[in-house]
Amino acid sequence: MPLKRYGADCALLVVDVQNSFCPGGELAVPGGDEVVPLINHLSLLFENVVLTQDWHPAGHVSFASRHPGMQPFQSLDLPYGPQTLWPDHCVAGSHGAGFHSELETQHARLIVRKGVHAQVDSYSAFVEADRATTTGLAAYLNALGVKKVWLAGLATDFCVAWSAIDACAAGFETFVVEDACRAIDMDGSLAEAWMKMRQAGVKRLRSDEV
Ligand code: VGL
Ligand code: ZN
């Protein structure tokens, strides 16, 4: 195997490059599939590659269809706080929940599934939306001796942003590869997400700077 530029203390976190978020999917992110070649290239540079998969039970609390009278992209107050409602997407085991067919998954040593609890969403790959339940990812990365985390994937303003902010909070030096991400961008959510990431200490760079 060729020498990896980023060794044991670094990890690439590839967020939600799944059919539901790609063109034709139930919650398609504009240009979502365009990140695949970039991410395949980045994956070759890292010894540690972790993939995430949004993985919801049917009837998940984040699905508008499960709340009578509510529509996708409206917000609803849930016990853990405001929740944006989405079209049904990434139902566990469905085609939509599968990785994009051209994503090279063989480089990954771990796949983290999130949003697996029926009553709690999880944009973050680290901590669920109740802000208490861990996915175990921080402990896993710490156990490997990882100190720095790079993120790429979908969507910039939701799962990438929340995961990046939580990576910082967990003590990892955190980088988001902006051109290897695509956003949903509803009601200014992309600008707000970059602001929050910057405030949290997330570093922003392009794939040609990795
Ligand atoms: C995501 C909305 C709902 C994401 C996941 O991957 O950014 N967005 N579930
Ligand atoms: Zn989801």
JSON list of C-alpha atoms and ligand atoms in Angstrom, two decimals:
[
{"chain": "A", "resi": 1, "resn": "MET", "atom": "CA", "xyz": [0.00, 0.00, 0.00]},
{"chain": "A", "resi": 2, "resn": "PRO", "atom": "CA", "xyz": [1.39, 3.46, -0.86]},
{"chain": "A", "resi": 3, "resn": "LEU", "atom": "CA", "xyz": [2.35, 5.67, 2.04]},
{"chain": "A", "resi": 4, "resn": "LYS", "atom": "CA", "xyz": [-0.62, 7.67, 3.30]},
{"chain": "A", "resi": 5, "resn": "ARG", "atom": "CA", "xyz": [-0.12, 11.40, 3.65]},
{"chain": "A", "resi": 6, "resn": "TYR", "atom": "CA", "xyz": [-2.36, 11.39, 6.73]},
{"chain": "A", "resi": 7, "resn": "GLY", "atom": "CA", "xyz": [-1.45, 8.69, 9.21]},
{"chain": "A", "resi": 8, "resn": "ALA", "atom": "CA", "xyz": [-2.70, 7.21, 12.45]},
{"chain": "A", "resi": 9, "resn": "ASP", "atom": "CA", "xyz": [-3.49, 10.51, 14.18]},
{"chain": "A", "resi": 10, "resn": "CYS", "atom": "CA", "xyz": [-5.77, 11.71, 11.35]},
{"chain": "A", "resi": 11, "resn": "ALA", "atom": "CA", "xyz": [-9.18, 10.60, 10.13]},
{"chain": "A", "resi": 12, "resn": "LEU", "atom": "CA", "xyz": [-11.35, 11.44, 7.14]},
{"chain": "A", "resi": 13, "resn": "LEU", "atom": "CA", "xyz": [-15.06, 11.44, 8.04]},
{"chain": "A", "resi": 14, "resn": "VAL", "atom": "CA", "xyz": [-17.23, 10.97, 4.94]},
{"chain": "A", "resi": 15, "resn": "VAL", "atom": "CA", "xyz": [-20.73, 12.14, 5.81]},
{"chain": "A", "resi": 16, "resn": "ASP", "atom": "CA", "xyz": [-23.91, 10.64, 4.32]},
{"chain": "A", "resi": 17, "resn": "VAL", "atom": "CA", "xyz": [-22.96, 10.13, 0.66]},
{"chain": "A", "resi": 18, "resn": "GLN", "atom": "CA", "xyz": [-26.19, 8.19, 0.22]},
{"chain": "A", "resi": 19, "resn": "ASN", "atom": "CA", "xyz": [-28.72, 7.78, -2.57]},
{"chain": "A", "resi": 20, "resn": "SER", "atom": "CA", "xyz": [-31.45, 9.71, -0.71]},
{"chain": "A", "resi": 21, "resn": "PHE", "atom": "CA", "xyz": [-29.24, 12.83, -0.80]},
{"chain": "A", "resi": 22, "resn": "CYS", "atom": "CA", "xyz": [-28.14, 12.48, -4.43]},
{"chain": "A", "resi": 23, "resn": "PRO", "atom": "CA", "xyz": [-30.06, 13.54, -7.55]},
{"chain": "A", "resi": 24, "resn": "GLY", "atom": "CA", "xyz": [-33.18, 11.39, -7.85]},
{"chain": "A", "resi": 25, "resn": "GLY", "atom": "CA", "xyz": [-33.22, 10.75, -4.10]},
{"chain": "A", "resi": 26, "resn": "GLU", "atom": "CA", "xyz": [-36.02, 11.61, -1.70]},
{"chain": "A", "resi": 27, "resn": "LEU", "atom": "CA", "xyz": [-34.06, 14.50, -0.13]},
{"chain": "A", "resi": 28, "resn": "ALA", "atom": "CA", "xyz": [-31.76, 15.33, -3.01]},
{"chain": "A", "resi": 29, "resn": "VAL", "atom": "CA", "xyz": [-29.03, 17.86, -2.26]},
{"chain": "A", "resi": 30, "resn": "PRO", "atom": "CA", "xyz": [-28.23, 19.95, -5.37]},
{"chain": "A", "resi": 31, "resn": "GLY", "atom": "CA", "xyz": [-25.07, 18.50, -6.92]},
{"chain": "A", "resi": 32, "resn": "GLY", "atom": "CA", "xyz": [-24.82, 15.89, -4.17]},
{"chain": "A", "resi": 33, "resn": "ASP", "atom": "CA", "xyz": [-23.28, 13.31, -6.48]},
{"chain": "A", "resi": 34, "resn": "GLU", "atom": "CA", "xyz": [-20.52, 15.74, -7.54]},
{"chain": "A", "resi": 35, "resn": "VAL", "atom": "CA", "xyz": [-18.63, 15.12, -4.30]},
{"chain": "A", "resi": 36, "resn": "VAL", "atom": "CA", "xyz": [-18.05, 11.45, -5.07]},
{"chain": "A", "resi": 37, "resn": "PRO", "atom": "CA", "xyz": [-14.88, 11.72, -7.25]},
{"chain": "A", "resi": 38, "resn": "LEU", "atom": "CA", "xyz": [-13.30, 14.21, -4.84]},
{"chain": "A", "resi": 39, "resn": "ILE", "atom": "CA", "xyz": [-14.04, 12.02, -1.84]},
{"chain": "A", "resi": 40, "resn": "ASN", "atom": "CA", "xyz": [-12.73, 8.92, -3.61]},
{"chain": "A", "resi": 41, "resn": "HIS", "atom": "CA", "xyz": [-9.48, 10.81, -4.17]},
{"chain": "A", "resi": 42, "resn": "LEU", "atom": "CA", "xyz": [-9.28, 12.11, -0.59]},
{"chain": "A", "resi": 43, "resn": "SER", "atom": "CA", "xyz": [-9.86, 8.61, 0.77]},
{"chain": "A", "resi": 44, "resn": "LEU", "atom": "CA", "xyz": [-6.57, 7.47, -0.79]},
{"chain": "A", "resi": 45, "resn": "LEU", "atom": "CA", "xyz": [-4.65, 9.98, 1.34]},
{"chain": "A", "resi": 46, "resn": "PHE", "atom": "CA", "xyz": [-5.94, 8.77, 4.72]},
{"chain": "A", "resi": 47, "resn": "GLU", "atom": "CA", "xyz": [-5.03, 5.76, 6.80]},
{"chain": "A", "resi": 48, "resn": "ASN", "atom": "CA", "xyz": [-8.27, 6.18, 8.77]},
{"chain": "A", "resi": 49, "resn": "VAL", "atom": "CA", "xyz": [-11.47, 6.62, 6.77]},
{"chain": "A", "resi": 50, "resn": "VAL", "atom": "CA", "xyz": [-14.85, 6.54, 8.53]},
{"chain": "A", "resi": 51, "resn": "LEU", "atom": "CA", "xyz": [-18.15, 6.68, 6.67]},
{"chain": "A", "resi": 52, "resn": "THR", "atom": "CA", "xyz": [-21.45, 7.80, 8.13]},
{"chain": "A", "resi": 53, "resn": "GLN", "atom": "CA", "xyz": [-24.88, 6.65, 7.06]},
{"chain": "A", "resi": 54, "resn": "ASP", "atom": "CA", "xyz": [-28.13, 8.41, 7.94]},
{"chain": "A", "resi": 55, "resn": "TRP", "atom": "CA", "xyz": [-30.17, 5.36, 8.97]},
{"chain": "A", "resi": 56, "resn": "HIS", "atom": "CA", "xyz": [-33.73, 5.92, 10.11]},
{"chain": "A", "resi": 57, "resn": "PRO", "atom": "CA", "xyz": [-36.43, 3.44, 11.12]},
{"chain": "A", "resi": 58, "resn": "ALA", "atom": "CA", "xyz": [-39.65, 3.74, 9.07]},
{"chain": "A", "resi": 59, "resn": "GLY", "atom": "CA", "xyz": [-41.89, 6.40, 10.63]},
{"chain": "A", "resi": 60, "resn": "HIS", "atom": "CA", "xyz": [-38.91, 8.28, 12.09]},
{"chain": "A", "resi": 61, "resn": "VAL", "atom": "CA", "xyz": [-39.74, 11.41, 14.13]},
{"chain": "A", "resi": 62, "resn": "SER", "atom": "CA", "xyz": [-37.93, 13.61, 11.57]},
{"chain": "A", "resi": 63, "resn": "PHE", "atom": "CA", "xyz": [-40.29, 12.55, 8.76]},
{"chain": "A", "resi": 64, "resn": "ALA", "atom": "CA", "xyz": [-43.08, 15.07, 8.01]},
{"chain": "A", "resi": 65, "resn": "SER", "atom": "CA", "xyz": [-45.28, 12.12, 6.95]},
{"chain": "A", "resi": 66, "resn": "ARG", "atom": "CA", "xyz": [-45.46, 10.97, 10.52]},
{"chain": "A", "resi": 67, "resn": "HIS", "atom": "CA", "xyz": [-46.95, 14.29, 11.79]},
{"chain": "A", "resi": 68, "resn": "PRO", "atom": "CA", "xyz": [-50.50, 14.90, 10.50]},
{"chain": "A", "resi": 69, "resn": "GLY", "atom": "CA", "xyz": [-50.91, 18.31, 8.86]},
{"chain": "A", "resi": 70, "resn": "MET", "atom": "CA", "xyz": [-47.17, 18.98, 8.67]},
{"chain": "A", "resi": 71, "resn": "GLN", "atom": "CA", "xyz": [-45.16, 19.38, 5.46]},
{"chain": "A", "resi": 72, "resn": "PRO", "atom": "CA", "xyz": [-41.50, 18.70, 4.68]},
{"chain": "A", "resi": 73, "resn": "PHE", "atom": "CA", "xyz": [-39.16, 21.61, 5.53]},
{"chain": "A", "resi": 74, "resn": "GLN", "atom": "CA", "xyz": [-41.50, 22.94, 8.25]},
{"chain": "A", "resi": 75, "resn": "SER", "atom": "CA", "xyz": [-40.23, 23.00, 11.82]},
{"chain": "A", "resi": 76, "resn": "LEU", "atom": "CA", "xyz": [-41.82, 21.25, 14.79]},
{"chain": "A", "resi": 77, "resn": "ASP", "atom": "CA", "xyz": [-41.02, 21.53, 18.51]},
{"chain": "A", "resi": 78, "resn": "LEU", "atom": "CA", "xyz": [-40.04, 18.15, 19.92]},
{"chain": "A", "resi": 79, "resn": "PRO", "atom": "CA", "xyz": [-39.05, 17.32, 23.53]},
{"chain": "A", "resi": 80, "resn": "TYR", "atom": "CA", "xyz": [-35.37, 17.85, 22.65]},
{"chain": "A", "resi": 81, "resn": "GLY", "atom": "CA", "xyz": [-35.92, 21.11, 20.72]},
{"chain": "A", "resi": 82, "resn": "PRO", "atom": "CA", "xyz": [-36.95, 22.34, 17.28]},
{"chain": "A", "resi": 83, "resn": "GLN", "atom": "CA", "xyz": [-36.82, 19.71, 14.54]},
{"chain": "A", "resi": 84, "resn": "THR", "atom": "CA", "xyz": [-36.93, 20.42, 10.82]},
{"chain": "A", "resi": 85, "resn": "LEU", "atom": "CA", "xyz": [-39.23, 17.90, 9.16]},
{"chain": "A", "resi": 86, "resn": "TRP", "atom": "CA", "xyz": [-38.02, 16.11, 6.06]},
{"chain": "A", "resi": 87, "resn": "PRO", "atom": "CA", "xyz": [-39.41, 13.91, 3.33]},
{"chain": "A", "resi": 88, "resn": "ASP", "atom": "CA", "xyz": [-39.01, 10.23, 4.25]},
{"chain": "A", "resi": 89, "resn": "HIS", "atom": "CA", "xyz": [-35.35, 9.46, 3.50]},
{"chain": "A", "resi": 90, "resn": "CYS", "atom": "CA", "xyz": [-32.59, 6.98, 4.35]},
{"chain": "A", "resi": 91, "resn": "VAL", "atom": "CA", "xyz": [-34.97, 4.37, 5.71]},
{"chain": "A", "resi": 92, "resn": "ALA", "atom": "CA", "xyz": [-32.80, 1.58, 7.14]},
{"chain": "A", "resi": 93, "resn": "GLY", "atom": "CA", "xyz": [-32.12, -1.05, 4.51]},
{"chain": "A", "resi": 94, "resn": "SER", "atom": "CA", "xyz": [-33.76, 0.89, 1.65]},
{"chain": "A", "resi": 95, "resn": "HIS", "atom": "CA", "xyz": [-32.09, 1.87, -1.63]},
{"chain": "A", "resi": 96, "resn": "GLY", "atom": "CA", "xyz": [-32.04, 5.50, -0.46]},
{"chain": "A", "resi": 97, "resn": "ALA", "atom": "CA", "xyz": [-30.03, 4.55, 2.61]},
{"chain": "A", "resi": 98, "resn": "GLY", "atom": "CA", "xyz": [-27.36, 2.88, 0.47]},
{"chain": "A", "resi": 99, "resn": "PHE", "atom": "CA", "xyz": [-24.13, 4.62, -0.47]},
{"chain": "A", "resi": 100, "resn": "HIS", "atom": "CA", "xyz": [-23.86, 6.25, -3.90]},
{"chain": "A", "resi": 101, "resn": "SER", "atom": "CA", "xyz": [-22.87, 3.41, -6.20]},
{"chain": "A", "resi": 102, "resn": "GLU", "atom": "CA", "xyz": [-19.59, 5.11, -7.23]},
{"chain": "A", "resi": 103, "resn": "LEU", "atom": "CA", "xyz": [-18.43, 5.89, -3.70]},
{"chain": "A", "resi": 104, "resn": "GLU", "atom": "CA", "xyz": [-15.38, 3.72, -3.00]},
{"chain": "A", "resi": 105, "resn": "THR", "atom": "CA", "xyz": [-16.28, 2.32, 0.38]},
{"chain": "A", "resi": 106, "resn": "GLN", "atom": "CA", "xyz": [-13.48, -0.24, 0.58]},
{"chain": "A", "resi": 107, "resn": "HIS", "atom": "CA", "xyz": [-11.13, 2.35, 2.10]},
{"chain": "A", "resi": 108, "resn": "ALA", "atom": "CA", "xyz": [-13.32, 2.75, 5.18]},
{"chain": "A", "resi": 109, "resn": "ARG", "atom": "CA", "xyz": [-12.59, 0.95, 8.41]},
{"chain": "A", "resi": 110, "resn": "LEU", "atom": "CA", "xyz": [-15.79, 1.98, 10.19]},
{"chain": "A", "resi": 111, "resn": "ILE", "atom": "CA", "xyz": [-19.35, 2.86, 9.18]},
{"chain": "A", "resi": 112, "resn": "VAL", "atom": "CA", "xyz": [-21.30, 4.87, 11.76]},
{"chain": "A", "resi": 113, "resn": "ARG", "atom": "CA", "xyz": [-25.08, 4.78, 11.46]},
{"chain": "A", "resi": 114, "resn": "LYS", "atom": "CA", "xyz": [-26.97, 7.67, 13.01]},
{"chain": "A", "resi": 115, "resn": "GLY", "atom": "CA", "xyz": [-30.56, 8.74, 13.50]},
{"chain": "A", "resi": 116, "resn": "VAL", "atom": "CA", "xyz": [-31.28, 5.13, 14.39]},
{"chain": "A", "resi": 117, "resn": "HIS", "atom": "CA", "xyz": [-33.62, 5.90, 17.28]},
{"chain": "A", "resi": 118, "resn": "ALA", "atom": "CA", "xyz": [-37.28, 6.37, 16.28]},
{"chain": "A", "resi": 119, "resn": "GLN", "atom": "CA", "xyz": [-37.86, 9.40, 18.54]},
{"chain": "A", "resi": 120, "resn": "VAL", "atom": "CA", "xyz": [-34.54, 11.29, 18.17]},
{"chain": "A", "resi": 121, "resn": "ASP", "atom": "CA", "xyz": [-32.82, 12.66, 15.07]},
{"chain": "A", "resi": 122, "resn": "SER", "atom": "CA", "xyz": [-29.05, 12.91, 14.70]},
{"chain": "A", "resi": 123, "resn": "TYR", "atom": "CA", "xyz": [-27.45, 15.24, 12.17]},
{"chain": "A", "resi": 124, "resn": "SER", "atom": "CA", "xyz": [-24.21, 14.80, 14.07]},
{"chain": "A", "resi": 125, "resn": "ALA", "atom": "CA", "xyz": [-22.08, 11.70, 13.70]},
{"chain": "A", "resi": 126, "resn": "PHE", "atom": "CA", "xyz": [-21.01, 12.17, 17.33]},
{"chain": "A", "resi": 127, "resn": "VAL", "atom": "CA", "xyz": [-24.02, 13.12, 19.50]},
{"chain": "A", "resi": 128, "resn": "GLU", "atom": "CA", "xyz": [-27.75, 12.73, 18.81]},
{"chain": "A", "resi": 129, "resn": "ALA", "atom": "CA", "xyz": [-30.18, 15.68, 18.72]},
{"chain": "A", "resi": 130, "resn": "ASP", "atom": "CA", "xyz": [-31.06, 15.20, 22.40]},
{"chain": "A", "resi": 131, "resn": "ARG", "atom": "CA", "xyz": [-27.44, 16.40, 22.86]},
{"chain": "A", "resi": 132, "resn": "ALA", "atom": "CA", "xyz": [-26.86, 13.53, 25.29]},
{"chain": "A", "resi": 133, "resn": "THR", "atom": "CA", "xyz": [-26.84, 10.19, 23.47]},
{"chain": "A", "resi": 134, "resn": "THR", "atom": "CA", "xyz": [-23.46, 9.40, 21.93]},
{"chain": "A", "resi": 135, "resn": "THR", "atom": "CA", "xyz": [-22.88, 7.39, 18.77]},
{"chain": "A", "resi": 136, "resn": "GLY", "atom": "CA", "xyz": [-19.57, 6.21, 20.22]},
{"chain": "A", "resi": 137, "resn": "LEU", "atom": "CA", "xyz": [-17.55, 7.85, 17.43]},
{"chain": "A", "resi": 138, "resn": "ALA", "atom": "CA", "xyz": [-15.47, 10.15, 19.66]},
{"chain": "A", "resi": 139, "resn": "ALA", "atom": "CA", "xyz": [-14.48, 7.23, 21.88]},
{"chain": "A", "resi": 140, "resn": "TYR", "atom": "CA", "xyz": [-13.57, 5.17, 18.80]},
{"chain": "A", "resi": 141, "resn": "LEU", "atom": "CA", "xyz": [-11.37, 7.91, 17.33]},
{"chain": "A", "resi": 142, "resn": "ASN", "atom": "CA", "xyz": [-9.74, 8.54, 20.71]},
{"chain": "A", "resi": 143, "resn": "ALA", "atom": "CA", "xyz": [-9.02, 4.83, 21.07]},
{"chain": "A", "resi": 144, "resn": "LEU", "atom": "CA", "xyz": [-7.16, 4.92, 17.74]},
{"chain": "A", "resi": 145, "resn": "GLY", "atom": "CA", "xyz": [-5.16, 7.97, 18.84]},
{"chain": "A", "resi": 146, "resn": "VAL", "atom": "CA", "xyz": [-6.81, 10.28, 16.29]},
{"chain": "A", "resi": 147, "resn": "LYS", "atom": "CA", "xyz": [-6.20, 13.99, 16.95]},
{"chain": "A", "resi": 148, "resn": "LYS", "atom": "CA", "xyz": [-7.33, 15.62, 13.69]},
{"chain": "A", "resi": 149, "resn": "VAL", "atom": "CA", "xyz": [-10.51, 15.08, 11.67]},
{"chain": "A", "resi": 150, "resn": "TRP", "atom": "CA", "xyz": [-11.29, 16.16, 8.09]},
{"chain": "A", "resi": 151, "resn": "LEU", "atom": "CA", "xyz": [-14.92, 16.13, 6.94]},
{"chain": "A", "resi": 152, "resn": "ALA", "atom": "CA", "xyz": [-16.56, 15.92, 3.53]},
{"chain": "A", "resi": 153, "resn": "GLY", "atom": "CA", "xyz": [-19.97, 14.90, 2.25]},
{"chain": "A", "resi": 154, "resn": "LEU", "atom": "CA", "xyz": [-23.65, 15.84, 2.57]},
{"chain": "A", "resi": 155, "resn": "ALA", "atom": "CA", "xyz": [-25.15, 18.11, 3.55]},
{"chain": "A", "resi": 156, "resn": "THR", "atom": "CA", "xyz": [-22.77, 20.97, 4.41]},
{"chain": "A", "resi": 157, "resn": "ASP", "atom": "CA", "xyz": [-25.38, 22.88, 6.42]},
{"chain": "A", "resi": 158, "resn": "PHE", "atom": "CA", "xyz": [-26.81, 19.93, 8.35]},
{"chain": "A", "resi": 159, "resn": "CYS", "atom": "CA", "xyz": [-24.93, 16.71, 8.95]},
{"chain": "A", "resi": 160, "resn": "VAL", "atom": "CA", "xyz": [-21.47, 17.99, 7.96]},
{"chain": "A", "resi": 161, "resn": "ALA", "atom": "CA", "xyz": [-21.81, 21.16, 10.06]},
{"chain": "A", "resi": 162, "resn": "TRP", "atom": "CA", "xyz": [-23.18, 19.45, 13.16]},
{"chain": "A", "resi": 163, "resn": "SER", "atom": "CA", "xyz": [-20.57, 16.71, 12.93]},
{"chain": "A", "resi": 164, "resn": "ALA", "atom": "CA", "xyz": [-17.76, 19.23, 12.50]},
{"chain": "A", "resi": 165, "resn": "ILE", "atom": "CA", "xyz": [-18.90, 21.34, 15.46]},
{"chain": "A", "resi": 166, "resn": "ASP", "atom": "CA", "xyz": [-19.16, 18.23, 17.63]},
{"chain": "A", "resi": 167, "resn": "ALA", "atom": "CA", "xyz": [-15.73, 17.03, 16.46]},
{"chain": "A", "resi": 168, "resn": "CYS", "atom": "CA", "xyz": [-14.30, 20.34, 17.71]},
{"chain": "A", "resi": 169, "resn": "ALA", "atom": "CA", "xyz": [-16.21, 20.03, 20.97]},
{"chain": "A", "resi": 170, "resn": "ALA", "atom": "CA", "xyz": [-14.77, 16.55, 21.42]},
{"chain": "A", "resi": 171, "resn": "GLY", "atom": "CA", "xyz": [-11.28, 18.03, 21.18]},
{"chain": "A", "resi": 172, "resn": "PHE", "atom": "CA", "xyz": [-10.28, 17.11, 17.62]},
{"chain": "A", "resi": 173, "resn": "GLU", "atom": "CA", "xyz": [-8.63, 19.67, 15.37]},
{"chain": "A", "resi": 174, "resn": "THR", "atom": "CA", "xyz": [-11.30, 19.85, 12.67]},
{"chain": "A", "resi": 175, "resn": "PHE", "atom": "CA", "xyz": [-11.22, 20.71, 8.97]},
{"chain": "A", "resi": 176, "resn": "VAL", "atom": "CA", "xyz": [-14.10, 20.84, 6.47]},
{"chain": "A", "resi": 177, "resn": "VAL", "atom": "CA", "xyz": [-13.21, 20.33, 2.81]},
{"chain": "A", "resi": 178, "resn": "GLU", "atom": "CA", "xyz": [-15.68, 22.78, 1.33]},
{"chain": "A", "resi": 179, "resn": "ASP", "atom": "CA", "xyz": [-15.66, 21.69, -2.30]},
{"chain": "A", "resi": 180, "resn": "ALA", "atom": "CA", "xyz": [-16.16, 18.05, -1.27]},
{"chain": "A", "resi": 181, "resn": "CYS", "atom": "CA", "xyz": [-19.49, 19.03, 0.36]},
{"chain": "A", "resi": 182, "resn": "ARG", "atom": "CA", "xyz": [-22.85, 20.19, -0.99]},
{"chain": "A", "resi": 183, "resn": "ALA", "atom": "CA", "xyz": [-25.61, 22.01, 0.89]},
{"chain": "A", "resi": 184, "resn": "ILE", "atom": "CA", "xyz": [-29.39, 21.90, 1.19]},
{"chain": "A", "resi": 185, "resn": "ASP", "atom": "CA", "xyz": [-29.34, 25.70, 1.86]},
{"chain": "A", "resi": 186, "resn": "MET", "atom": "CA", "xyz": [-32.86, 26.50, 3.04]},
{"chain": "A", "resi": 187, "resn": "ASP", "atom": "CA", "xyz": [-33.59, 29.95, 4.53]},
{"chain": "A", "resi": 188, "resn": "GLY", "atom": "CA", "xyz": [-29.93, 30.91, 4.81]},
{"chain": "A", "resi": 189, "resn": "SER", "atom": "CA", "xyz": [-28.95, 27.68, 6.54]},
{"chain": "A", "resi": 190, "resn": "LEU", "atom": "CA", "xyz": [-25.64, 27.43, 4.68]},
{"chain": "A", "resi": 191, "resn": "ALA", "atom": "CA", "xyz": [-24.34, 30.86, 5.71]},
{"chain": "A", "resi": 192, "resn": "GLU", "atom": "CA", "xyz": [-25.49, 30.23, 9.28]},
{"chain": "A", "resi": 193, "resn": "ALA", "atom": "CA", "xyz": [-23.76, 26.84, 9.34]},
{"chain": "A", "resi": 194, "resn": "TRP", "atom": "CA", "xyz": [-20.43, 28.31, 8.18]},
{"chain": "A", "resi": 195, "resn": "MET", "atom": "CA", "xyz": [-20.73, 31.02, 10.83]},
{"chain": "A", "resi": 196, "resn": "LYS", "atom": "CA", "xyz": [-21.37, 28.48, 13.58]},
{"chain": "A", "resi": 197, "resn": "MET", "atom": "CA", "xyz": [-18.55, 26.25, 12.35]},
{"chain": "A", "resi": 198, "resn": "ARG", "atom": "CA", "xyz": [-16.15, 29.20, 12.34]},
{"chain": "A", "resi": 199, "resn": "GLN", "atom": "CA", "xyz": [-17.22, 30.21, 15.86]},
{"chain": "A", "resi": 200, "resn": "ALA", "atom": "CA", "xyz": [-16.66, 26.63, 17.04]},
{"chain": "A", "resi": 201, "resn": "GLY", "atom": "CA", "xyz": [-13.13, 26.67, 15.63]},
{"chain": "A", "resi": 202, "resn": "VAL", "atom": "CA", "xyz": [-13.66, 24.53, 12.53]},
{"chain": "A", "resi": 203, "resn": "LYS", "atom": "CA", "xyz": [-11.12, 25.22, 9.79]},
{"chain": "A", "resi": 204, "resn": "ARG", "atom": "CA", "xyz": [-12.36, 25.52, 6.20]},
{"chain": "A", "resi": 205, "resn": "LEU", "atom": "CA", "xyz": [-10.24, 24.49, 3.25]},
{"chain": "A", "resi": 206, "resn": "ARG", "atom": "CA", "xyz": [-10.44, 23.23, -0.34]},
{"chain": "A", "resi": 207, "resn": "SER", "atom": "CA", "xyz": [-9.55, 19.75, -1.53]},
{"chain": "A", "resi": 208, "resn": "ASP", "atom": "CA", "xyz": [-6.46, 21.06, -3.37]},
{"chain": "A", "resi": 209, "resn": "GLU", "atom": "CA", "xyz": [-5.18, 22.26, 0.01]},
{"chain": "A", "resi": 210, "resn": "VAL", "atom": "CA", "xyz": [-5.58, 18.85, 1.69]},
{"chain": "B", "resi": 1, "resn": "VGL", "atom": "C1", "xyz": [-29.36, 15.21, 6.65]},
{"chain": "B", "resi": 1, "resn": "VGL", "atom": "C2", "xyz": [-31.42, 16.17, 6.78]},
{"chain": "B", "resi": 1, "resn": "VGL", "atom": "C3", "xyz": [-31.94, 15.03, 7.35]},
{"chain": "B", "resi": 1, "resn": "VGL", "atom": "C4", "xyz": [-27.92, 15.34, 6.24]},
{"chain": "B", "resi": 1, "resn": "VGL", "atom": "C5", "xyz": [-29.84, 14.06, 7.22]},
{"chain": "B", "resi": 1, "resn": "VGL", "atom": "O1", "xyz": [-27.27, 14.31, 5.97]},
{"chain": "B", "resi": 1, "resn": "VGL", "atom": "O2", "xyz": [-27.43, 16.48, 6.16]},
{"chain": "B", "resi": 1, "resn": "VGL", "atom": "N1", "xyz": [-30.14, 16.26, 6.45]},
{"chain": "B", "resi": 1, "resn": "VGL", "atom": "N2", "xyz": [-31.14, 13.98, 7.56]},
{"chain": "B", "resi": 2, "resn": "ZN", "atom": "ZN", "xyz": [-31.99, 12.15, 8.23]}
]
